[in-house]
Short mmCIF file of N, CA, C and O and ligand atoms in Angstrom, two decimals:
data_model
loop_
_atom_site.label_atom_id
_atom_site.label_comp_id
_atom_site.label_asym_id
_atom_site.label_seq_id
_atom_site.Cartn_x
_atom_site.Cartn_y
_atom_site.Cartn_z
N MET A 22 254.82 152.62 20.71
CA MET A 22 255.84 152.64 19.66
C MET A 22 256.89 153.68 20.01
O MET A 22 256.60 154.79 20.41
N ALA A 23 258.15 153.27 19.86
CA ALA A 23 259.25 154.18 20.15
C ALA A 23 260.22 154.19 18.98
O ALA A 23 260.25 153.26 18.18
N ARG A 24 261.01 155.25 18.91
CA ARG A 24 262.10 155.30 17.92
C ARG A 24 263.36 154.83 18.62
O ARG A 24 263.80 155.44 19.59
N ILE A 25 263.92 153.73 18.13
CA ILE A 25 265.05 153.08 18.81
C ILE A 25 266.23 153.00 17.86
O ILE A 25 266.09 152.55 16.71
N LEU A 26 267.39 153.41 18.34
CA LEU A 26 268.63 153.29 17.57
C LEU A 26 269.46 152.16 18.15
O LEU A 26 269.65 152.09 19.37
N ILE A 27 269.95 151.29 17.29
CA ILE A 27 270.80 150.17 17.72
C ILE A 27 272.20 150.38 17.16
O ILE A 27 272.36 150.57 15.95
N VAL A 28 273.21 150.34 18.03
CA VAL A 28 274.60 150.40 17.58
C VAL A 28 275.23 149.04 17.89
O VAL A 28 275.39 148.67 19.05
N GLU A 29 275.53 148.29 16.86
CA GLU A 29 276.04 146.91 17.01
C GLU A 29 276.81 146.56 15.75
O GLU A 29 276.26 146.65 14.65
N ASP A 30 278.09 146.18 15.91
CA ASP A 30 278.90 145.91 14.71
C ASP A 30 278.67 144.51 14.15
O ASP A 30 278.98 144.27 12.98
N ASN A 31 278.14 143.59 14.95
CA ASN A 31 277.90 142.24 14.44
C ASN A 31 276.60 142.23 13.62
O ASN A 31 275.51 142.48 14.15
N ALA A 32 276.75 141.97 12.32
CA ALA A 32 275.61 142.12 11.41
C ALA A 32 274.44 141.21 11.80
O ALA A 32 273.28 141.61 11.74
N ALA A 33 274.76 139.97 12.20
CA ALA A 33 273.68 139.03 12.53
C ALA A 33 272.94 139.48 13.79
O ALA A 33 271.70 139.41 13.85
N ASN A 34 273.68 139.96 14.79
CA ASN A 34 273.03 140.45 16.01
C ASN A 34 272.20 141.69 15.74
O ASN A 34 271.11 141.83 16.27
N LEU A 35 272.76 142.59 14.92
CA LEU A 35 272.02 143.81 14.59
C LEU A 35 270.71 143.46 13.89
O LEU A 35 269.65 143.99 14.22
N LYS A 36 270.80 142.52 12.96
CA LYS A 36 269.61 142.12 12.20
C LYS A 36 268.55 141.52 13.14
O LYS A 36 267.37 141.83 13.04
N LEU A 37 269.01 140.68 14.05
CA LEU A 37 268.08 140.03 14.97
C LEU A 37 267.41 141.06 15.89
O LEU A 37 266.18 141.07 16.06
N MET A 38 268.21 141.94 16.48
CA MET A 38 267.64 142.94 17.40
C MET A 38 266.68 143.87 16.65
O MET A 38 265.61 144.21 17.16
N ALA A 39 267.08 144.28 15.44
CA ALA A 39 266.22 145.18 14.66
C ALA A 39 264.91 144.48 14.31
O ALA A 39 263.83 145.07 14.38
N TYR A 40 265.01 143.20 13.96
CA TYR A 40 263.81 142.44 13.62
C TYR A 40 262.87 142.35 14.83
O TYR A 40 261.67 142.60 14.72
N LEU A 41 263.44 142.00 15.98
CA LEU A 41 262.60 141.79 17.17
C LEU A 41 261.92 143.09 17.60
O LEU A 41 260.73 143.12 17.91
N LEU A 42 262.69 144.18 17.62
CA LEU A 42 262.09 145.46 18.04
C LEU A 42 261.10 145.97 17.00
O LEU A 42 260.06 146.53 17.35
N GLY A 43 261.41 145.75 15.71
CA GLY A 43 260.48 146.14 14.66
C GLY A 43 259.18 145.36 14.77
O GLY A 43 258.08 145.91 14.63
N ALA A 44 259.29 144.06 15.05
CA ALA A 44 258.10 143.22 15.19
C ALA A 44 257.27 143.62 16.40
O ALA A 44 256.07 143.34 16.46
N SER A 45 257.90 144.27 17.36
CA SER A 45 257.17 144.77 18.53
C SER A 45 256.57 146.15 18.27
O SER A 45 256.02 146.77 19.19
N GLY A 46 256.72 146.65 17.05
CA GLY A 46 256.05 147.89 16.67
C GLY A 46 256.91 149.13 16.74
O GLY A 46 256.41 150.24 16.56
N HIS A 47 258.20 148.96 16.97
CA HIS A 47 259.07 150.13 17.10
C HIS A 47 259.70 150.49 15.76
O HIS A 47 259.84 149.65 14.87
N GLU A 48 260.07 151.77 15.66
CA GLU A 48 260.77 152.26 14.47
C GLU A 48 262.26 152.16 14.79
O GLU A 48 262.73 152.77 15.74
N VAL A 49 262.99 151.37 14.00
CA VAL A 49 264.36 151.02 14.36
C VAL A 49 265.35 151.50 13.31
O VAL A 49 265.12 151.37 12.11
N GLU A 50 266.45 152.07 13.79
CA GLU A 50 267.57 152.41 12.92
C GLU A 50 268.80 151.70 13.46
O GLU A 50 268.98 151.61 14.68
N GLY A 51 269.62 151.17 12.59
CA GLY A 51 270.81 150.45 13.02
C GLY A 51 272.08 151.12 12.54
O GLY A 51 272.09 151.82 11.52
N CYS A 52 273.16 150.87 13.26
CA CYS A 52 274.44 151.48 12.96
C CYS A 52 275.51 150.48 13.37
O CYS A 52 275.38 149.85 14.41
N ARG A 53 276.58 150.33 12.58
CA ARG A 53 277.57 149.28 12.88
C ARG A 53 278.93 149.83 13.30
O ARG A 53 279.89 149.06 13.41
N ASP A 54 279.02 151.10 13.56
CA ASP A 54 280.29 151.71 13.95
C ASP A 54 280.04 152.67 15.12
O ASP A 54 279.01 153.35 15.16
N GLY A 55 280.98 152.72 16.05
CA GLY A 55 280.77 153.54 17.25
C GLY A 55 280.63 155.02 16.96
O GLY A 55 279.70 155.67 17.43
N ARG A 56 281.55 155.56 16.20
CA ARG A 56 281.50 157.00 15.89
C ARG A 56 280.24 157.34 15.13
O ARG A 56 279.54 158.32 15.43
N ALA A 57 279.92 156.50 14.13
CA ALA A 57 278.70 156.73 13.34
C ALA A 57 277.47 156.59 14.23
O ALA A 57 276.47 157.30 14.05
N GLY A 58 277.54 155.69 15.21
CA GLY A 58 276.41 155.51 16.11
C GLY A 58 276.19 156.73 16.98
O GLY A 58 275.05 157.16 17.18
N LEU A 59 277.27 157.29 17.50
CA LEU A 59 277.15 158.51 18.30
C LEU A 59 276.57 159.65 17.46
O LEU A 59 275.67 160.37 17.89
N ASP A 60 277.08 159.79 16.23
CA ASP A 60 276.55 160.82 15.33
C ASP A 60 275.07 160.58 15.04
O ASP A 60 274.28 161.52 14.98
N ALA A 61 274.69 159.31 14.87
CA ALA A 61 273.29 158.99 14.56
C ALA A 61 272.38 159.33 15.73
O ALA A 61 271.27 159.81 15.53
N VAL A 62 272.84 159.09 16.96
CA VAL A 62 272.03 159.49 18.12
C VAL A 62 271.84 161.00 18.12
O VAL A 62 270.72 161.50 18.30
N ARG A 63 272.92 161.73 17.90
CA ARG A 63 272.82 163.20 17.93
C ARG A 63 271.91 163.72 16.82
O ARG A 63 271.20 164.69 17.01
N ARG A 64 271.92 163.06 15.66
CA ARG A 64 271.10 163.50 14.54
C ARG A 64 269.64 163.09 14.73
O ARG A 64 268.73 163.91 14.57
N ALA A 65 269.42 161.83 15.09
CA ALA A 65 268.06 161.29 15.10
C ALA A 65 267.34 161.51 16.43
O ALA A 65 266.12 161.43 16.48
N ALA A 66 268.10 161.77 17.51
CA ALA A 66 267.51 161.92 18.84
C ALA A 66 266.43 160.87 19.10
O ALA A 66 265.25 161.19 19.24
N PRO A 67 266.83 159.59 19.14
CA PRO A 67 265.85 158.52 19.34
C PRO A 67 265.26 158.57 20.75
O PRO A 67 265.76 159.29 21.61
N ASP A 68 264.22 157.76 20.96
CA ASP A 68 263.63 157.66 22.30
C ASP A 68 264.50 156.80 23.22
O ASP A 68 264.41 156.91 24.45
N LEU A 69 265.28 155.92 22.61
CA LEU A 69 266.13 154.99 23.39
C LEU A 69 267.23 154.50 22.45
O LEU A 69 267.01 154.35 21.24
N ALA A 70 268.41 154.25 23.01
CA ALA A 70 269.48 153.64 22.22
C ALA A 70 269.94 152.35 22.88
O ALA A 70 270.09 152.28 24.10
N VAL A 71 270.12 151.33 22.04
CA VAL A 71 270.68 150.04 22.45
C VAL A 71 272.09 150.00 21.89
O VAL A 71 272.30 150.27 20.70
N CYS A 72 273.07 149.67 22.72
CA CYS A 72 274.44 149.85 22.27
C CYS A 72 275.33 148.67 22.70
O CYS A 72 275.39 148.34 23.88
N ASP A 73 276.00 148.09 21.75
CA ASP A 73 277.03 147.09 22.01
C ASP A 73 278.20 147.79 22.73
O ASP A 73 278.31 149.02 22.68
N VAL A 74 279.06 147.03 23.40
CA VAL A 74 280.22 147.65 24.07
C VAL A 74 281.44 147.65 23.17
O VAL A 74 282.08 148.68 22.97
N GLN A 75 281.76 146.51 22.59
CA GLN A 75 282.94 146.43 21.73
C GLN A 75 282.56 146.80 20.30
O GLN A 75 281.86 146.04 19.62
N LEU A 76 283.01 147.97 19.88
CA LEU A 76 282.63 148.52 18.58
C LEU A 76 283.85 149.13 17.91
O LEU A 76 284.77 149.58 18.59
N PRO A 77 283.85 149.20 16.57
CA PRO A 77 284.93 149.91 15.89
C PRO A 77 284.85 151.41 16.16
O PRO A 77 283.75 151.95 16.30
N SER A 78 285.98 152.05 16.25
CA SER A 78 286.21 153.51 16.35
C SER A 78 285.87 154.11 17.71
O SER A 78 286.66 154.88 18.25
N LEU A 79 284.74 153.81 18.28
CA LEU A 79 284.40 154.27 19.64
C LEU A 79 283.74 153.10 20.34
O LEU A 79 282.88 152.45 19.76
N SER A 80 284.10 152.85 21.59
CA SER A 80 283.43 151.77 22.33
C SER A 80 282.06 152.23 22.82
O SER A 80 281.76 153.44 22.84
N GLY A 81 281.27 151.28 23.25
CA GLY A 81 279.99 151.64 23.87
C GLY A 81 280.19 152.52 25.10
O GLY A 81 279.38 153.43 25.35
N TYR A 82 281.26 152.27 25.86
CA TYR A 82 281.54 153.12 27.03
C TYR A 82 281.79 154.56 26.58
O TYR A 82 281.31 155.51 27.20
N ASP A 83 282.58 154.72 25.50
CA ASP A 83 282.87 156.07 24.99
C ASP A 83 281.58 156.76 24.58
O ASP A 83 281.39 157.96 24.84
N ILE A 84 280.69 156.01 23.91
CA ILE A 84 279.43 156.59 23.45
C ILE A 84 278.59 157.03 24.66
O ILE A 84 278.05 158.14 24.68
N ALA A 85 278.50 156.16 25.66
CA ALA A 85 277.71 156.50 26.85
C ALA A 85 278.27 157.74 27.53
O ALA A 85 277.52 158.65 27.90
N ARG A 86 279.59 157.79 27.70
CA ARG A 86 280.18 158.96 28.37
C ARG A 86 279.94 160.24 27.57
O ARG A 86 279.64 161.29 28.14
N ALA A 87 280.07 160.15 26.23
CA ALA A 87 279.87 161.34 25.39
C ALA A 87 278.42 161.82 25.50
O ALA A 87 278.16 163.03 25.58
N LEU A 88 277.48 160.89 25.50
CA LEU A 88 276.06 161.29 25.56
C LEU A 88 275.73 161.87 26.93
O LEU A 88 274.98 162.86 27.03
N ARG A 89 276.28 161.30 27.98
CA ARG A 89 275.96 161.81 29.32
C ARG A 89 276.59 163.17 29.57
O ARG A 89 276.14 163.92 30.45
N ALA A 90 277.63 163.51 28.80
CA ALA A 90 278.26 164.83 28.94
C ALA A 90 277.52 165.89 28.13
O ALA A 90 277.87 167.06 28.17
N ASP A 91 276.50 165.47 27.39
CA ASP A 91 275.76 166.36 26.49
C ASP A 91 274.36 166.57 27.08
O ASP A 91 273.60 165.62 27.25
N ALA A 92 274.03 167.82 27.40
CA ALA A 92 272.76 168.10 28.09
C ALA A 92 271.55 167.54 27.35
O ALA A 92 270.58 167.11 27.96
N ARG A 93 271.62 167.50 26.01
CA ARG A 93 270.48 166.98 25.23
C ARG A 93 270.23 165.51 25.50
O ARG A 93 269.11 165.03 25.33
N PHE A 94 271.27 164.77 25.85
CA PHE A 94 271.14 163.31 25.93
C PHE A 94 271.43 162.76 27.32
O PHE A 94 271.62 161.57 27.50
N ARG A 95 271.45 163.65 28.30
CA ARG A 95 271.76 163.22 29.66
C ARG A 95 270.72 162.20 30.16
O ARG A 95 271.06 161.32 30.94
N ALA A 96 269.48 162.34 29.70
CA ALA A 96 268.41 161.46 30.20
C ALA A 96 267.97 160.43 29.15
O ALA A 96 267.00 159.70 29.36
N LEU A 97 268.67 160.35 28.03
CA LEU A 97 268.31 159.36 27.01
C LEU A 97 268.43 157.94 27.59
O LEU A 97 269.48 157.58 28.10
N PRO A 98 267.38 157.12 27.50
CA PRO A 98 267.52 155.74 27.95
C PRO A 98 268.57 155.02 27.10
O PRO A 98 268.48 155.01 25.86
N LEU A 99 269.55 154.45 27.76
CA LEU A 99 270.71 153.89 27.08
C LEU A 99 270.97 152.49 27.64
O LEU A 99 271.25 152.32 28.83
N VAL A 100 270.83 151.48 26.78
CA VAL A 100 270.91 150.09 27.23
C VAL A 100 272.10 149.41 26.56
O VAL A 100 272.19 149.37 25.34
N ALA A 101 273.01 148.87 27.35
CA ALA A 101 274.15 148.12 26.82
C ALA A 101 273.71 146.70 26.51
O ALA A 101 272.96 146.09 27.27
N VAL A 102 274.19 146.18 25.38
CA VAL A 102 273.95 144.78 25.04
C VAL A 102 275.31 144.19 24.71
O VAL A 102 275.95 144.57 23.74
N THR A 103 275.76 143.29 25.53
CA THR A 103 277.12 142.78 25.31
C THR A 103 277.33 141.41 25.91
O THR A 103 276.66 141.01 26.85
N ALA A 104 278.30 140.71 25.33
CA ALA A 104 278.68 139.41 25.86
C ALA A 104 279.62 139.54 27.06
O ALA A 104 279.92 138.57 27.72
N LEU A 105 280.08 140.75 27.34
CA LEU A 105 280.93 140.98 28.52
C LEU A 105 280.02 140.99 29.73
O LEU A 105 279.53 142.02 30.15
N ALA A 106 279.80 139.82 30.29
CA ALA A 106 278.74 139.71 31.29
C ALA A 106 279.25 139.42 32.69
O ALA A 106 278.51 138.97 33.55
N MET A 107 280.51 139.71 32.92
CA MET A 107 281.02 139.57 34.28
C MET A 107 280.51 140.73 35.13
O MET A 107 280.18 141.79 34.61
N ARG A 108 280.49 140.55 36.43
CA ARG A 108 279.96 141.58 37.30
C ARG A 108 280.68 142.93 37.11
O ARG A 108 280.07 143.97 37.07
N GLY A 109 281.99 142.89 36.97
CA GLY A 109 282.76 144.12 36.78
C GLY A 109 282.36 144.84 35.50
O GLY A 109 282.37 146.07 35.44
N ASP A 110 282.02 144.07 34.46
CA ASP A 110 281.61 144.69 33.20
C ASP A 110 280.28 145.41 33.36
O ASP A 110 280.07 146.48 32.79
N ARG A 111 279.39 144.80 34.13
CA ARG A 111 278.10 145.43 34.37
C ARG A 111 278.30 146.76 35.12
O ARG A 111 277.75 147.78 34.74
N ASP A 112 279.11 146.72 36.14
CA ASP A 112 279.38 147.94 36.91
C ASP A 112 280.03 149.00 36.01
O ASP A 112 279.71 150.18 36.11
N ARG A 113 280.94 148.55 35.16
CA ARG A 113 281.63 149.49 34.29
C ARG A 113 280.64 150.14 33.31
O ARG A 113 280.71 151.34 33.05
N ALA A 114 279.70 149.35 32.79
CA ALA A 114 278.69 149.89 31.87
C ALA A 114 277.81 150.91 32.60
O ALA A 114 277.54 152.00 32.07
N LEU A 115 277.40 150.59 33.80
CA LEU A 115 276.53 151.52 34.54
C LEU A 115 277.30 152.80 34.90
O LEU A 115 276.76 153.90 34.79
N SER A 116 278.57 152.66 35.27
CA SER A 116 279.30 153.87 35.64
C SER A 116 279.66 154.71 34.42
O SER A 116 279.87 155.92 34.54
N ALA A 117 279.71 154.10 33.22
CA ALA A 117 279.93 154.89 32.01
C ALA A 117 278.68 155.69 31.64
O ALA A 117 278.76 156.63 30.84
N GLY A 118 277.53 155.31 32.19
CA GLY A 118 276.31 156.07 31.93
C GLY A 118 275.15 155.26 31.38
O GLY A 118 274.08 155.81 31.16
N PHE A 119 275.37 153.97 31.16
CA PHE A 119 274.24 153.14 30.71
C PHE A 119 273.20 153.01 31.83
O PHE A 119 273.55 152.93 33.01
N ASP A 120 271.93 152.95 31.43
CA ASP A 120 270.85 152.75 32.41
C ASP A 120 270.71 151.28 32.76
O ASP A 120 270.16 150.94 33.82
N GLY A 121 271.12 150.41 31.86
CA GLY A 121 270.94 148.99 32.10
C GLY A 121 271.75 148.18 31.14
O GLY A 121 272.46 148.73 30.28
N TYR A 122 271.60 146.89 31.24
CA TYR A 122 272.54 145.96 30.66
C TYR A 122 271.79 144.69 30.30
O TYR A 122 271.11 144.11 31.14
N ILE A 123 271.88 144.28 29.04
CA ILE A 123 271.29 143.02 28.60
C ILE A 123 272.43 142.14 28.10
O ILE A 123 273.22 142.56 27.25
N ALA A 124 272.54 140.94 28.65
CA ALA A 124 273.64 140.05 28.29
C ALA A 124 273.33 139.31 27.00
O ALA A 124 272.20 138.86 26.78
N LYS A 125 274.32 139.18 26.13
CA LYS A 125 274.23 138.30 24.97
C LYS A 125 274.46 136.87 25.45
O LYS A 125 275.16 136.67 26.44
N PRO A 126 273.97 135.85 24.77
CA PRO A 126 273.21 135.97 23.52
C PRO A 126 271.81 136.53 23.74
O PRO A 126 271.22 136.33 24.80
N ILE A 127 271.33 137.24 22.71
CA ILE A 127 269.98 137.79 22.73
C ILE A 127 268.97 136.66 22.87
O ILE A 127 269.07 135.64 22.20
N GLU A 128 268.02 136.85 23.77
CA GLU A 128 266.92 135.88 23.93
C GLU A 128 265.72 136.42 23.16
O GLU A 128 265.08 137.38 23.61
N PRO A 129 265.41 135.83 21.99
CA PRO A 129 264.34 136.39 21.16
C PRO A 129 262.99 136.50 21.88
O PRO A 129 262.22 137.41 21.59
N GLU A 130 262.72 135.61 22.82
CA GLU A 130 261.43 135.62 23.52
C GLU A 130 261.26 136.85 24.41
O GLU A 130 260.13 137.29 24.66
N THR A 131 262.35 137.35 24.94
CA THR A 131 262.24 138.39 25.96
C THR A 131 262.93 139.70 25.60
O THR A 131 262.77 140.69 26.31
N PHE A 132 263.68 139.73 24.50
CA PHE A 132 264.52 140.90 24.22
C PHE A 132 263.71 142.20 24.16
O PHE A 132 264.08 143.20 24.79
N SER A 133 262.61 142.21 23.39
CA SER A 133 261.85 143.46 23.25
C SER A 133 261.35 143.96 24.60
O SER A 133 261.45 145.15 24.91
N ALA A 134 260.84 143.05 25.42
CA ALA A 134 260.33 143.46 26.73
C ALA A 134 261.46 143.97 27.62
O ALA A 134 261.29 144.93 28.38
N GLN A 135 262.64 143.36 27.51
CA GLN A 135 263.80 143.83 28.29
C GLN A 135 264.15 145.27 27.91
O GLN A 135 264.45 146.10 28.76
N VAL A 136 264.12 145.53 26.60
CA VAL A 136 264.45 146.89 26.14
C VAL A 136 263.33 147.86 26.53
O VAL A 136 263.59 148.96 27.04
N GLU A 137 262.08 147.46 26.30
CA GLU A 137 260.94 148.34 26.57
C GLU A 137 260.87 148.76 28.03
O GLU A 137 260.36 149.84 28.35
N ALA A 138 261.40 147.94 28.91
CA ALA A 138 261.38 148.29 30.34
C ALA A 138 262.15 149.59 30.62
O ALA A 138 261.91 150.24 31.64
N PHE A 139 263.03 149.97 29.69
CA PHE A 139 263.81 151.20 29.88
C PHE A 139 263.18 152.42 29.22
O PHE A 139 263.70 153.53 29.34
N LEU A 140 262.08 152.22 28.51
CA LEU A 140 261.40 153.35 27.86
C LEU A 140 260.62 154.15 28.91
O LEU A 140 260.16 153.60 29.91
N PRO A 141 260.44 155.45 28.66
CA PRO A 141 259.51 156.20 29.51
C PRO A 141 258.15 155.53 29.50
O PRO A 141 257.75 154.94 28.49
N LEU A 142 257.43 155.61 30.62
CA LEU A 142 256.14 154.92 30.74
C LEU A 142 255.21 155.21 29.57
O LEU A 142 254.52 154.32 29.08
N ALA A 143 255.20 156.46 29.12
CA ALA A 143 254.27 156.85 28.05
C ALA A 143 254.55 156.12 26.75
O ALA A 143 253.68 156.01 25.90
N LEU A 144 255.76 155.61 26.58
CA LEU A 144 256.13 154.91 25.34
C LEU A 144 256.13 153.40 25.49
O LEU A 144 256.37 152.67 24.54
N GLN A 145 255.86 152.91 26.69
CA GLN A 145 255.83 151.47 26.89
C GLN A 145 254.53 150.91 26.32
O GLN A 145 253.49 151.54 26.40
N PRO A 146 254.61 149.72 25.70
CA PRO A 146 253.39 149.14 25.14
C PRO A 146 252.41 148.79 26.25
O PRO A 146 252.83 148.48 27.37
N PRO A 147 251.11 148.87 25.95
CA PRO A 147 250.13 148.49 26.96
C PRO A 147 250.25 147.01 27.28
O PRO A 147 250.57 146.20 26.43
N ARG A 148 250.06 146.69 28.53
CA ARG A 148 250.09 145.27 28.95
C ARG A 148 248.66 144.85 29.25
O ARG A 148 247.88 145.65 29.78
N PRO A 149 248.31 143.63 28.93
CA PRO A 149 246.95 143.17 29.25
C PRO A 149 246.70 143.27 30.77
O PRO A 149 247.62 143.01 31.56
N ALA A 150 245.49 143.65 31.14
CA ALA A 150 245.18 143.78 32.56
C ALA A 150 245.43 142.44 33.25
O ALA A 150 245.02 141.39 32.79
N GLY A 151 246.12 142.51 34.36
CA GLY A 151 246.40 141.30 35.12
C GLY A 151 247.51 140.46 34.50
O GLY A 151 247.88 139.43 35.05
N GLY A 152 248.05 140.89 33.35
CA GLY A 152 249.10 140.13 32.71
C GLY A 152 250.43 140.31 33.42
O GLY A 152 250.60 141.22 34.20
N THR A 153 251.35 139.44 33.11
CA THR A 153 252.68 139.56 33.68
C THR A 153 253.66 139.80 32.55
O THR A 153 253.44 139.39 31.41
N ARG A 154 254.73 140.47 32.88
CA ARG A 154 255.76 140.69 31.87
C ARG A 154 256.42 139.35 31.56
O ARG A 154 256.55 138.53 32.44
N PRO A 155 256.80 139.18 30.28
CA PRO A 155 257.47 137.93 29.93
C PRO A 155 258.82 137.81 30.64
O PRO A 155 259.40 138.80 31.00
MN1 MN B 355 280.79 144.26 19.02
#
């Protein structure tokens, strides 16, 4: 179980991601504005943040750069979730400081496992012996 913060302005996407991660046993907080999302990370210090790129007030890139410039959050697992799925967008997300990138639309079957792959090992859910990741 991990504490996960989601920053996503699209209400339906936020609801879906929060539902999927909650159903996987995680404690989830959601935020629909970039500036509020950055403040929420600083306040809540989650184990991992999932962040949309196109957001009101601050973009996901801005959030990633601000967190990477802050010693407290330099190593925070930070996953971009966006429909901007061209190769250049992926590179731009990684160079802004994201650890990884999940393309929209969200795949309900695999989303939680995709996110969990970025958690520290100690917070990853146990996998059945001999099992394979979905
Ligand atoms: Mn958006």
